[in-house]
């Protein structure tokens, strides 16, 4: 585990922009990607807002996959991976083969295809279901789409750790490269908005009506989002040899599973995860300049995350903002997009904002949410939080490369 691992390519597919230039501009502007849902009929739903990806044309990004043969989340993931490779500026032929692999996370897999099949079943009966649609449903196809698009024949890790999945994949990719098993990895996650997921958030009492307002006193919940995140990782030696632009070094990560409740977060488990990440990265809390929060905007999550952060950092932790205020909760892609925002801010000298912030919450005293506007900042080390149902916690730590 002596090879240093760096990030040289970023590929976001989001409601505020597709590709790193558009996504970065959206972050800096505090742009909201929330709009009325158009991907399914919202008749009967009290809440109809979400962070849908608009203007996504996979055929304009993909070079090997035929879009008609793949589900929506697979297309999101493959497009994000292609964008990350292009952003890395590496010869795509150099990375084909058995020394390259992908580690991809998801929360709901190809749920859109499952939704289509369910609708057809209810409307027309089981005997009329499409075999073609059935073929799109395995969640494993999301990772396969990335490898197929990029010509990777090394590892193809596909995992579901709910809404912290992308941080798990970054940790896995880091291990694979640092340990010498592979030389190049794409890590990230993808998910699509579907009716039952939207309904699930609502029925759990977790959904805001119009806007997600993390850390605000009057926050009411999360909004669903969709898209994909992909980060291209390689060794520091490889990046320097080819003169690549380096966004950040992956310093380490931490995992924990408190498993105390199916949906309620646990401050002790989260704090334990953060400490593990710091130990793995070889840093102390005082070294962290910025935290990209999990920050769902639910009363319970924001308070629990704040308590965990104060437990580790003390009464005045580093600035901590939530990009879910702009994107909604992109589920399996969430912590991957948080990682992209974190390392882009580290490289370009800014902290993304928490928009929709109006009234400080006395219960969250000491938290600086980078309210409503991006803030110029000299960042050296950043922390990216990812927490999920079932107590699946994953934290990644990134640092500048001198």
PDB file of C-alpha atoms in Angstrom, residues 102-223:
ATOM      1  CA  UNK A 102     -14.242   0.378 -12.306  1.00  0.00           C
ATOM      2  CA  UNK A 103     -15.859   0.500  -8.899  1.00  0.00           C
ATOM      3  CA  UNK A 104     -19.437   1.760  -9.118  1.00  0.00           C
ATOM      4  CA  UNK A 105     -22.110   2.256  -6.482  1.00  0.00           C
ATOM      5  CA  UNK A 106     -25.878   2.559  -6.595  1.00  0.00           C
ATOM      6  CA  UNK A 107     -28.862   2.747  -4.312  1.00  0.00           C
ATOM      7  CA  UNK A 108     -31.738   1.562  -6.509  1.00  0.00           C
ATOM      8  CA  UNK A 109     -29.935   0.020  -9.506  1.00  0.00           C
ATOM      9  CA  UNK A 110     -31.868   0.093 -12.771  1.00  0.00           C
ATOM     10  CA  UNK A 111     -35.062   0.997 -10.936  1.00  0.00           C
ATOM     11  CA  UNK A 112     -36.482   2.880 -13.896  1.00  0.00           C
ATOM     12  CA  UNK A 113     -36.603  -0.314 -15.953  1.00  0.00           C
ATOM     13  CA  UNK A 114     -38.212  -2.123 -13.015  1.00  0.00           C
ATOM     14  CA  UNK A 115     -40.766   0.666 -12.809  1.00  0.00           C
ATOM     15  CA  UNK A 116     -41.576   0.332 -16.499  1.00  0.00           C
ATOM     16  CA  UNK A 117     -42.066  -3.409 -16.143  1.00  0.00           C
ATOM     17  CA  UNK A 118     -44.318  -2.935 -13.136  1.00  0.00           C
ATOM     18  CA  UNK A 119     -46.453  -0.414 -14.988  1.00  0.00           C
ATOM     19  CA  UNK A 120     -46.781  -2.781 -17.938  1.00  0.00           C
ATOM     20  CA  UNK A 121     -47.645  -5.686 -15.634  1.00  0.00           C
ATOM     21  CA  UNK A 122     -50.408  -3.725 -13.907  1.00  0.00           C
ATOM     22  CA  UNK A 123     -51.787  -2.403 -17.179  1.00  0.00           C
ATOM     23  CA  UNK A 124     -51.418  -5.378 -19.545  1.00  0.00           C
ATOM     24  CA  UNK A 125     -50.736  -8.449 -17.422  1.00  0.00           C
ATOM     25  CA  UNK A 126     -47.640 -10.522 -16.792  1.00  0.00           C
ATOM     26  CA  UNK A 127     -47.759 -12.341 -20.128  1.00  0.00           C
ATOM     27  CA  UNK A 128     -47.158  -9.142 -22.086  1.00  0.00           C
ATOM     28  CA  UNK A 129     -43.966  -8.040 -20.350  1.00  0.00           C
ATOM     29  CA  UNK A 130     -40.994  -7.131 -22.519  1.00  0.00           C
ATOM     30  CA  UNK A 131     -38.007  -9.453 -22.446  1.00  0.00           C
ATOM     31  CA  UNK A 132     -35.897  -6.570 -23.708  1.00  0.00           C
ATOM     32  CA  UNK A 133     -36.855  -4.463 -20.703  1.00  0.00           C
ATOM     33  CA  UNK A 134     -36.169  -7.377 -18.359  1.00  0.00           C
ATOM     34  CA  UNK A 135     -32.639  -7.613 -19.750  1.00  0.00           C
ATOM     35  CA  UNK A 136     -31.925  -4.044 -18.618  1.00  0.00           C
ATOM     36  CA  UNK A 137     -32.802  -4.569 -14.952  1.00  0.00           C
ATOM     37  CA  UNK A 138     -29.730  -6.173 -13.260  1.00  0.00           C
ATOM     38  CA  UNK A 139     -27.889  -3.571 -11.176  1.00  0.00           C
ATOM     39  CA  UNK A 140     -24.598  -5.211 -12.158  1.00  0.00           C
ATOM     40  CA  UNK A 141     -25.048  -3.793 -15.651  1.00  0.00           C
ATOM     41  CA  UNK A 142     -24.268  -0.312 -14.322  1.00  0.00           C
ATOM     42  CA  UNK A 143     -20.673  -1.265 -13.578  1.00  0.00           C
ATOM     43  CA  UNK A 144     -20.493  -3.371 -16.731  1.00  0.00           C
ATOM     44  CA  UNK A 145     -21.533  -0.358 -18.785  1.00  0.00           C
ATOM     45  CA  UNK A 146     -18.555   1.612 -17.483  1.00  0.00           C
ATOM     46  CA  UNK A 147     -16.073  -1.150 -18.274  1.00  0.00           C
ATOM     47  CA  UNK A 148     -17.628  -1.801 -21.681  1.00  0.00           C
ATOM     48  CA  UNK A 149     -17.579   1.879 -22.600  1.00  0.00           C
ATOM     49  CA  UNK A 150     -13.948   2.340 -21.578  1.00  0.00           C
ATOM     50  CA  UNK A 151     -12.591  -1.055 -22.612  1.00  0.00           C
ATOM     51  CA  UNK A 152     -11.562  -2.016 -19.074  1.00  0.00           C
ATOM     52  CA  UNK A 153     -11.007  -5.722 -18.440  1.00  0.00           C
ATOM     53  CA  UNK A 154      -9.663  -5.504 -14.892  1.00  0.00           C
ATOM     54  CA  UNK A 155     -11.858  -5.328 -11.818  1.00  0.00           C
ATOM     55  CA  UNK A 156     -15.579  -4.546 -12.157  1.00  0.00           C
ATOM     56  CA  UNK A 157     -16.885  -3.904  -8.655  1.00  0.00           C
ATOM     57  CA  UNK A 158     -20.578  -3.076  -8.381  1.00  0.00           C
ATOM     58  CA  UNK A 159     -21.947  -2.417  -4.910  1.00  0.00           C
ATOM     59  CA  UNK A 160     -24.972  -1.012  -3.169  1.00  0.00           C
ATOM     60  CA  UNK A 161     -24.351   0.723   0.133  1.00  0.00           C
ATOM     61  CA  UNK A 162     -27.366   2.996  -0.230  1.00  0.00           C
ATOM     62  CA  UNK A 163     -26.554   6.710  -0.230  1.00  0.00           C
ATOM     63  CA  UNK A 164     -22.915   6.395   0.843  1.00  0.00           C
ATOM     64  CA  UNK A 165     -22.106   3.981  -1.988  1.00  0.00           C
ATOM     65  CA  UNK A 166     -19.797   6.260  -3.978  1.00  0.00           C
ATOM     66  CA  UNK A 167     -17.493   6.841  -1.025  1.00  0.00           C
ATOM     67  CA  UNK A 168     -17.216   3.065  -0.647  1.00  0.00           C
ATOM     68  CA  UNK A 169     -16.188   2.826  -4.312  1.00  0.00           C
ATOM     69  CA  UNK A 170     -13.561   5.538  -3.929  1.00  0.00           C
ATOM     70  CA  UNK A 171     -12.077   3.639  -1.003  1.00  0.00           C
ATOM     71  CA  UNK A 172     -12.100   0.425  -3.026  1.00  0.00           C
ATOM     72  CA  UNK A 173     -10.439   2.097  -6.012  1.00  0.00           C
ATOM     73  CA  UNK A 174      -7.816   3.653  -3.756  1.00  0.00           C
ATOM     74  CA  UNK A 175      -6.975   0.249  -2.287  1.00  0.00           C
ATOM     75  CA  UNK A 176      -6.740  -1.409  -5.697  1.00  0.00           C
ATOM     76  CA  UNK A 177      -4.269   1.161  -7.002  1.00  0.00           C
ATOM     77  CA  UNK A 178      -2.281   1.735  -3.801  1.00  0.00           C
ATOM     78  CA  UNK A 179      -1.855  -2.014  -3.387  1.00  0.00           C
ATOM     79  CA  UNK A 180      -0.623  -2.463  -6.950  1.00  0.00           C
ATOM     80  CA  UNK A 181      -3.479  -4.638  -8.219  1.00  0.00           C
ATOM     81  CA  UNK A 182      -4.512  -2.100 -10.863  1.00  0.00           C
ATOM     82  CA  UNK A 183      -3.055   1.085 -12.326  1.00  0.00           C
ATOM     83  CA  UNK A 184      -6.196   2.975 -13.327  1.00  0.00           C
ATOM     84  CA  UNK A 185      -9.665   3.060 -11.792  1.00  0.00           C
ATOM     85  CA  UNK A 186     -12.945   4.852 -12.294  1.00  0.00           C
ATOM     86  CA  UNK A 187     -14.951   5.248  -9.075  1.00  0.00           C
ATOM     87  CA  UNK A 188     -18.367   6.741  -8.490  1.00  0.00           C
ATOM     88  CA  UNK A 189     -22.056   5.968  -8.578  1.00  0.00           C
ATOM     89  CA  UNK A 190     -25.340   6.426 -10.419  1.00  0.00           C
ATOM     90  CA  UNK A 191     -29.078   6.448  -9.784  1.00  0.00           C
ATOM     91  CA  UNK A 192     -32.273   7.595 -11.476  1.00  0.00           C
ATOM     92  CA  UNK A 193     -35.409   9.207 -10.110  1.00  0.00           C
ATOM     93  CA  UNK A 194     -38.351   6.798 -10.037  1.00  0.00           C
ATOM     94  CA  UNK A 195     -41.916   7.014  -8.790  1.00  0.00           C
ATOM     95  CA  UNK A 196     -41.550   4.510  -5.956  1.00  0.00           C
ATOM     96  CA  UNK A 197     -38.375   6.143  -4.662  1.00  0.00           C
ATOM     97  CA  UNK A 198     -40.055   9.532  -4.630  1.00  0.00           C
ATOM     98  CA  UNK A 199     -43.058   8.001  -2.874  1.00  0.00           C
ATOM     99  CA  UNK A 200     -40.804   6.246  -0.367  1.00  0.00           C
ATOM    100  CA  UNK A 201     -39.105   9.458   0.726  1.00  0.00           C
ATOM    101  CA  UNK A 202     -42.518  11.070   1.092  1.00  0.00           C
ATOM    102  CA  UNK A 203     -44.099   8.222   3.073  1.00  0.00           C
ATOM    103  CA  UNK A 204     -41.110   8.158   5.434  1.00  0.00           C
ATOM    104  CA  UNK A 205     -41.806  11.806   6.226  1.00  0.00           C
ATOM    105  CA  UNK A 206     -38.423  12.865   4.851  1.00  0.00           C
ATOM    106  CA  UNK A 207     -39.417  15.002   1.861  1.00  0.00           C
ATOM    107  CA  UNK A 208     -39.465  18.780   1.570  1.00  0.00           C
ATOM    108  CA  UNK A 209     -42.131  20.359  -0.571  1.00  0.00           C
ATOM    109  CA  UNK A 210     -40.261  22.897  -2.689  1.00  0.00           C
ATOM    110  CA  UNK A 211     -36.640  23.261  -1.593  1.00  0.00           C
ATOM    111  CA  UNK A 212     -33.978  21.410   0.368  1.00  0.00           C
ATOM    112  CA  UNK A 213     -32.578  23.677   3.103  1.00  0.00           C
ATOM    113  CA  UNK A 214     -29.799  21.875   4.992  1.00  0.00           C
ATOM    114  CA  UNK A 215     -28.835  23.267   8.407  1.00  0.00           C
ATOM    115  CA  UNK A 216     -31.599  25.879   8.300  1.00  0.00           C
ATOM    116  CA  UNK A 217     -33.783  26.106  11.405  1.00  0.00           C
ATOM    117  CA  UNK A 218     -36.919  25.590   9.318  1.00  0.00           C
ATOM    118  CA  UNK A 219     -35.633  22.741   7.144  1.00  0.00           C
ATOM    119  CA  UNK A 220     -38.290  20.153   6.335  1.00  0.00           C
ATOM    120  CA  UNK A 221     -36.515  17.406   4.432  1.00  0.00           C
ATOM    121  CA  UNK A 222     -34.824  16.094   1.348  1.00  0.00           C
ATOM    122  CA  UNK A 223     -35.700  16.214  -2.341  1.00  0.00           C
TER     123      UNK A 223
END
